[in-house]
Amino acid sequence: QVQLVESGGGLVQTGGSLRLSCAASGSVFSSNAMGWYRQAPEKQRELVATISSGGTTNYADSVKGRFTISRDNALNTVYLRMNSLKPEDTGVYYCARYRLNFIVTPTSWGQGTQVIVSS
């Protein structure tokens, strides 16, 4: 059974930075695309960024140029570096795992980590 555990969230001022981590266990990590989603209060969960098993990345338009997704297969960990944070980046951030590189619907989710960006 796959387990995803996020960490690194917190309270930061506008313009600040955070790095989220997601540690995966229970399954082969390197063969699977991974993603980060977020959910703001009273809003639907939205896709933030994805990274394929080969390292190809994609980003939501709202975070392009500010966020960077990366992975370390030796550590079974995926990261989300967030720079130039804005209040609208506030939300719960979830790590997700896909079946191989089928980046459609995640097969596993983490429990989420809260990010609050103060203005």
JSON list of C-alpha atoms in Angstrom, two decimals:
[
{"chain": "A", "resi": 1, "resn": "GLN", "atom": "CA", "xyz": [0.00, 0.00, 0.00]},
{"chain": "A", "resi": 2, "resn": "VAL", "atom": "CA", "xyz": [1.37, 3.38, -1.02]},
{"chain": "A", "resi": 3, "resn": "GLN", "atom": "CA", "xyz": [1.81, 6.01, 1.64]},
{"chain": "A", "resi": 4, "resn": "LEU", "atom": "CA", "xyz": [2.50, 9.66, 0.87]},
{"chain": "A", "resi": 5, "resn": "VAL", "atom": "CA", "xyz": [3.52, 12.00, 3.66]},
{"chain": "A", "resi": 6, "resn": "GLU", "atom": "CA", "xyz": [3.79, 15.74, 3.03]},
{"chain": "A", "resi": 7, "resn": "SER", "atom": "CA", "xyz": [5.76, 18.21, 5.10]},
{"chain": "A", "resi": 8, "resn": "GLY", "atom": "CA", "xyz": [7.09, 21.74, 4.88]},
{"chain": "A", "resi": 9, "resn": "GLY", "atom": "CA", "xyz": [3.94, 23.81, 5.00]},
{"chain": "A", "resi": 10, "resn": "GLY", "atom": "CA", "xyz": [3.56, 26.82, 7.25]},
{"chain": "A", "resi": 11, "resn": "LEU", "atom": "CA", "xyz": [2.90, 30.52, 7.53]},
{"chain": "A", "resi": 12, "resn": "VAL", "atom": "CA", "xyz": [4.87, 32.86, 5.30]},
{"chain": "A", "resi": 13, "resn": "GLN", "atom": "CA", "xyz": [4.61, 36.48, 4.25]},
{"chain": "A", "resi": 14, "resn": "THR", "atom": "CA", "xyz": [3.83, 37.61, 0.73]},
{"chain": "A", "resi": 15, "resn": "GLY", "atom": "CA", "xyz": [6.93, 37.28, -1.40]},
{"chain": "A", "resi": 16, "resn": "GLY", "atom": "CA", "xyz": [8.38, 34.56, 0.76]},
{"chain": "A", "resi": 17, "resn": "SER", "atom": "CA", "xyz": [9.34, 30.99, -0.07]},
{"chain": "A", "resi": 18, "resn": "LEU", "atom": "CA", "xyz": [8.60, 27.50, 1.12]},
{"chain": "A", "resi": 19, "resn": "ARG", "atom": "CA", "xyz": [9.67, 24.03, 0.06]},
{"chain": "A", "resi": 20, "resn": "LEU", "atom": "CA", "xyz": [7.20, 21.20, 0.40]},
{"chain": "A", "resi": 21, "resn": "SER", "atom": "CA", "xyz": [8.32, 17.59, 0.54]},
{"chain": "A", "resi": 22, "resn": "CYS", "atom": "CA", "xyz": [6.42, 14.40, -0.07]},
{"chain": "A", "resi": 23, "resn": "ALA", "atom": "CA", "xyz": [7.94, 11.13, 1.05]},
{"chain": "A", "resi": 24, "resn": "ALA", "atom": "CA", "xyz": [6.57, 8.01, -0.61]},
{"chain": "A", "resi": 25, "resn": "SER", "atom": "CA", "xyz": [6.72, 4.48, 0.72]},
{"chain": "A", "resi": 26, "resn": "GLY", "atom": "CA", "xyz": [5.20, 1.12, 0.04]},
{"chain": "A", "resi": 27, "resn": "SER", "atom": "CA", "xyz": [5.73, 0.96, -3.68]},
{"chain": "A", "resi": 28, "resn": "VAL", "atom": "CA", "xyz": [8.21, 1.56, -6.45]},
{"chain": "A", "resi": 29, "resn": "PHE", "atom": "CA", "xyz": [8.57, 5.32, -6.73]},
{"chain": "A", "resi": 30, "resn": "SER", "atom": "CA", "xyz": [10.70, 5.96, -9.78]},
{"chain": "A", "resi": 31, "resn": "SER", "atom": "CA", "xyz": [8.21, 4.53, -12.29]},
{"chain": "A", "resi": 32, "resn": "ASN", "atom": "CA", "xyz": [5.35, 6.80, -11.30]},
{"chain": "A", "resi": 33, "resn": "ALA", "atom": "CA", "xyz": [4.51, 10.35, -12.20]},
{"chain": "A", "resi": 34, "resn": "MET", "atom": "CA", "xyz": [3.84, 12.53, -9.19]},
{"chain": "A", "resi": 35, "resn": "GLY", "atom": "CA", "xyz": [1.91, 15.71, -8.67]},
{"chain": "A", "resi": 36, "resn": "TRP", "atom": "CA", "xyz": [1.02, 18.49, -6.28]},
{"chain": "A", "resi": 37, "resn": "TYR", "atom": "CA", "xyz": [-2.51, 19.78, -5.86]},
{"chain": "A", "resi": 38, "resn": "ARG", "atom": "CA", "xyz": [-3.93, 22.46, -3.62]},
{"chain": "A", "resi": 39, "resn": "GLN", "atom": "CA", "xyz": [-7.29, 23.35, -2.20]},
{"chain": "A", "resi": 40, "resn": "ALA", "atom": "CA", "xyz": [-8.14, 26.81, -1.00]},
{"chain": "A", "resi": 41, "resn": "PRO", "atom": "CA", "xyz": [-10.98, 27.37, 1.48]},
{"chain": "A", "resi": 42, "resn": "GLU", "atom": "CA", "xyz": [-14.36, 26.85, -0.18]},
{"chain": "A", "resi": 43, "resn": "LYS", "atom": "CA", "xyz": [-12.76, 26.07, -3.52]},
{"chain": "A", "resi": 44, "resn": "GLN", "atom": "CA", "xyz": [-12.21, 22.91, -5.49]},
{"chain": "A", "resi": 45, "resn": "ARG", "atom": "CA", "xyz": [-8.93, 21.10, -5.42]},
{"chain": "A", "resi": 46, "resn": "GLU", "atom": "CA", "xyz": [-6.72, 22.17, -8.32]},
{"chain": "A", "resi": 47, "resn": "LEU", "atom": "CA", "xyz": [-3.65, 20.78, -9.98]},
{"chain": "A", "resi": 48, "resn": "VAL", "atom": "CA", "xyz": [-0.49, 22.78, -9.31]},
{"chain": "A", "resi": 49, "resn": "ALA", "atom": "CA", "xyz": [2.34, 20.81, -10.90]},
{"chain": "A", "resi": 50, "resn": "THR", "atom": "CA", "xyz": [3.27, 17.36, -12.16]},
{"chain": "A", "resi": 51, "resn": "ILE", "atom": "CA", "xyz": [6.49, 15.53, -12.86]},
{"chain": "A", "resi": 52, "resn": "SER", "atom": "CA", "xyz": [6.79, 12.37, -14.92]},
{"chain": "A", "resi": 53, "resn": "SER", "atom": "CA", "xyz": [9.04, 9.45, -14.10]},
{"chain": "A", "resi": 54, "resn": "GLY", "atom": "CA", "xyz": [11.52, 10.87, -16.60]},
{"chain": "A", "resi": 55, "resn": "GLY", "atom": "CA", "xyz": [11.45, 14.34, -15.09]},
{"chain": "A", "resi": 56, "resn": "THR", "atom": "CA", "xyz": [9.14, 16.17, -17.48]},
{"chain": "A", "resi": 57, "resn": "THR", "atom": "CA", "xyz": [7.32, 18.90, -15.61]},
{"chain": "A", "resi": 58, "resn": "ASN", "atom": "CA", "xyz": [4.10, 20.81, -16.11]},
{"chain": "A", "resi": 59, "resn": "TYR", "atom": "CA", "xyz": [2.62, 23.69, -14.15]},
{"chain": "A", "resi": 60, "resn": "ALA", "atom": "CA", "xyz": [-0.62, 25.51, -13.70]},
{"chain": "A", "resi": 61, "resn": "ASP", "atom": "CA", "xyz": [-0.47, 28.93, -15.34]},
{"chain": "A", "resi": 62, "resn": "SER", "atom": "CA", "xyz": [-0.95, 30.58, -11.96]},
{"chain": "A", "resi": 63, "resn": "VAL", "atom": "CA", "xyz": [2.35, 29.22, -10.62]},
{"chain": "A", "resi": 64, "resn": "LYS", "atom": "CA", "xyz": [4.57, 29.15, -13.72]},
{"chain": "A", "resi": 65, "resn": "GLY", "atom": "CA", "xyz": [7.86, 30.87, -13.08]},
{"chain": "A", "resi": 66, "resn": "ARG", "atom": "CA", "xyz": [7.37, 30.80, -9.31]},
{"chain": "A", "resi": 67, "resn": "PHE", "atom": "CA", "xyz": [7.04, 27.12, -8.38]},
{"chain": "A", "resi": 68, "resn": "THR", "atom": "CA", "xyz": [9.38, 24.25, -9.22]},
{"chain": "A", "resi": 69, "resn": "ILE", "atom": "CA", "xyz": [8.56, 20.57, -8.87]},
{"chain": "A", "resi": 70, "resn": "SER", "atom": "CA", "xyz": [11.39, 18.08, -8.61]},
{"chain": "A", "resi": 71, "resn": "ARG", "atom": "CA", "xyz": [12.01, 14.54, -7.49]},
{"chain": "A", "resi": 72, "resn": "ASP", "atom": "CA", "xyz": [14.76, 12.51, -5.89]},
{"chain": "A", "resi": 73, "resn": "ASN", "atom": "CA", "xyz": [14.19, 8.87, -6.75]},
{"chain": "A", "resi": 74, "resn": "ALA", "atom": "CA", "xyz": [16.94, 7.72, -4.41]},
{"chain": "A", "resi": 75, "resn": "LEU", "atom": "CA", "xyz": [15.01, 9.25, -1.51]},
{"chain": "A", "resi": 76, "resn": "ASN", "atom": "CA", "xyz": [11.53, 8.42, -2.84]},
{"chain": "A", "resi": 77, "resn": "THR", "atom": "CA", "xyz": [10.67, 12.08, -2.43]},
{"chain": "A", "resi": 78, "resn": "VAL", "atom": "CA", "xyz": [9.05, 14.75, -4.55]},
{"chain": "A", "resi": 79, "resn": "TYR", "atom": "CA", "xyz": [9.44, 18.43, -3.79]},
{"chain": "A", "resi": 80, "resn": "LEU", "atom": "CA", "xyz": [7.62, 21.65, -4.55]},
{"chain": "A", "resi": 81, "resn": "ARG", "atom": "CA", "xyz": [9.71, 24.77, -4.26]},
{"chain": "A", "resi": 82, "resn": "MET", "atom": "CA", "xyz": [7.46, 27.81, -4.00]},
{"chain": "A", "resi": 83, "resn": "ASN", "atom": "CA", "xyz": [8.89, 31.29, -4.48]},
{"chain": "A", "resi": 84, "resn": "SER", "atom": "CA", "xyz": [7.30, 34.74, -4.63]},
{"chain": "A", "resi": 85, "resn": "LEU", "atom": "CA", "xyz": [4.32, 33.46, -2.71]},
{"chain": "A", "resi": 86, "resn": "LYS", "atom": "CA", "xyz": [1.03, 35.34, -2.91]},
{"chain": "A", "resi": 87, "resn": "PRO", "atom": "CA", "xyz": [-2.01, 35.28, -0.61]},
{"chain": "A", "resi": 88, "resn": "GLU", "atom": "CA", "xyz": [-3.91, 33.40, -3.33]},
{"chain": "A", "resi": 89, "resn": "ASP", "atom": "CA", "xyz": [-1.43, 30.52, -2.93]},
{"chain": "A", "resi": 90, "resn": "THR", "atom": "CA", "xyz": [-2.94, 29.84, 0.48]},
{"chain": "A", "resi": 91, "resn": "GLY", "atom": "CA", "xyz": [-4.45, 26.39, 0.84]},
{"chain": "A", "resi": 92, "resn": "VAL", "atom": "CA", "xyz": [-3.87, 22.79, 1.73]},
{"chain": "A", "resi": 93, "resn": "TYR", "atom": "CA", "xyz": [-1.29, 21.23, -0.55]},
{"chain": "A", "resi": 94, "resn": "TYR", "atom": "CA", "xyz": [-1.60, 17.56, -1.41]},
{"chain": "A", "resi": 95, "resn": "CYS", "atom": "CA", "xyz": [0.91, 15.19, -2.90]},
{"chain": "A", "resi": 96, "resn": "ALA", "atom": "CA", "xyz": [-0.44, 12.71, -5.44]},
{"chain": "A", "resi": 97, "resn": "ARG", "atom": "CA", "xyz": [0.83, 9.62, -7.19]},
{"chain": "A", "resi": 98, "resn": "TYR", "atom": "CA", "xyz": [-0.29, 8.46, -10.62]},
{"chain": "A", "resi": 99, "resn": "ARG", "atom": "CA", "xyz": [-0.30, 5.05, -12.19]},
{"chain": "A", "resi": 100, "resn": "LEU", "atom": "CA", "xyz": [2.96, 5.03, -14.17]},
{"chain": "A", "resi": 101, "resn": "ASN", "atom": "CA", "xyz": [2.91, 8.17, -16.36]},
{"chain": "A", "resi": 102, "resn": "PHE", "atom": "CA", "xyz": [-0.86, 8.30, -16.83]},
{"chain": "A", "resi": 103, "resn": "ILE", "atom": "CA", "xyz": [-1.27, 11.81, -15.46]},
{"chain": "A", "resi": 104, "resn": "VAL", "atom": "CA", "xyz": [-5.04, 11.82, -15.31]},
{"chain": "A", "resi": 105, "resn": "THR", "atom": "CA", "xyz": [-6.47, 10.74, -11.97]},
{"chain": "A", "resi": 106, "resn": "PRO", "atom": "CA", "xyz": [-4.16, 10.11, -9.03]},
{"chain": "A", "resi": 107, "resn": "THR", "atom": "CA", "xyz": [-4.20, 6.66, -7.48]},
{"chain": "A", "resi": 108, "resn": "SER", "atom": "CA", "xyz": [-2.88, 7.81, -4.10]},
{"chain": "A", "resi": 109, "resn": "TRP", "atom": "CA", "xyz": [-3.03, 10.99, -2.03]},
{"chain": "A", "resi": 110, "resn": "GLY", "atom": "CA", "xyz": [-1.18, 12.35, 0.94]},
{"chain": "A", "resi": 111, "resn": "GLN", "atom": "CA", "xyz": [-2.91, 13.86, 3.94]},
{"chain": "A", "resi": 112, "resn": "GLY", "atom": "CA", "xyz": [-2.02, 17.43, 2.96]},
{"chain": "A", "resi": 113, "resn": "THR", "atom": "CA", "xyz": [0.06, 20.22, 4.42]},
{"chain": "A", "resi": 114, "resn": "GLN", "atom": "CA", "xyz": [-1.26, 23.71, 5.12]},
{"chain": "A", "resi": 115, "resn": "VAL", "atom": "CA", "xyz": [0.27, 26.76, 3.47]},
{"chain": "A", "resi": 116, "resn": "ILE", "atom": "CA", "xyz": [-0.81, 30.22, 4.59]},
{"chain": "A", "resi": 117, "resn": "VAL", "atom": "CA", "xyz": [0.51, 33.32, 2.86]},
{"chain": "A", "resi": 118, "resn": "SER", "atom": "CA", "xyz": [-0.15, 36.50, 4.77]},
{"chain": "A", "resi": 119, "resn": "SER", "atom": "CA", "xyz": [-0.52, 39.84, 3.04]}
]
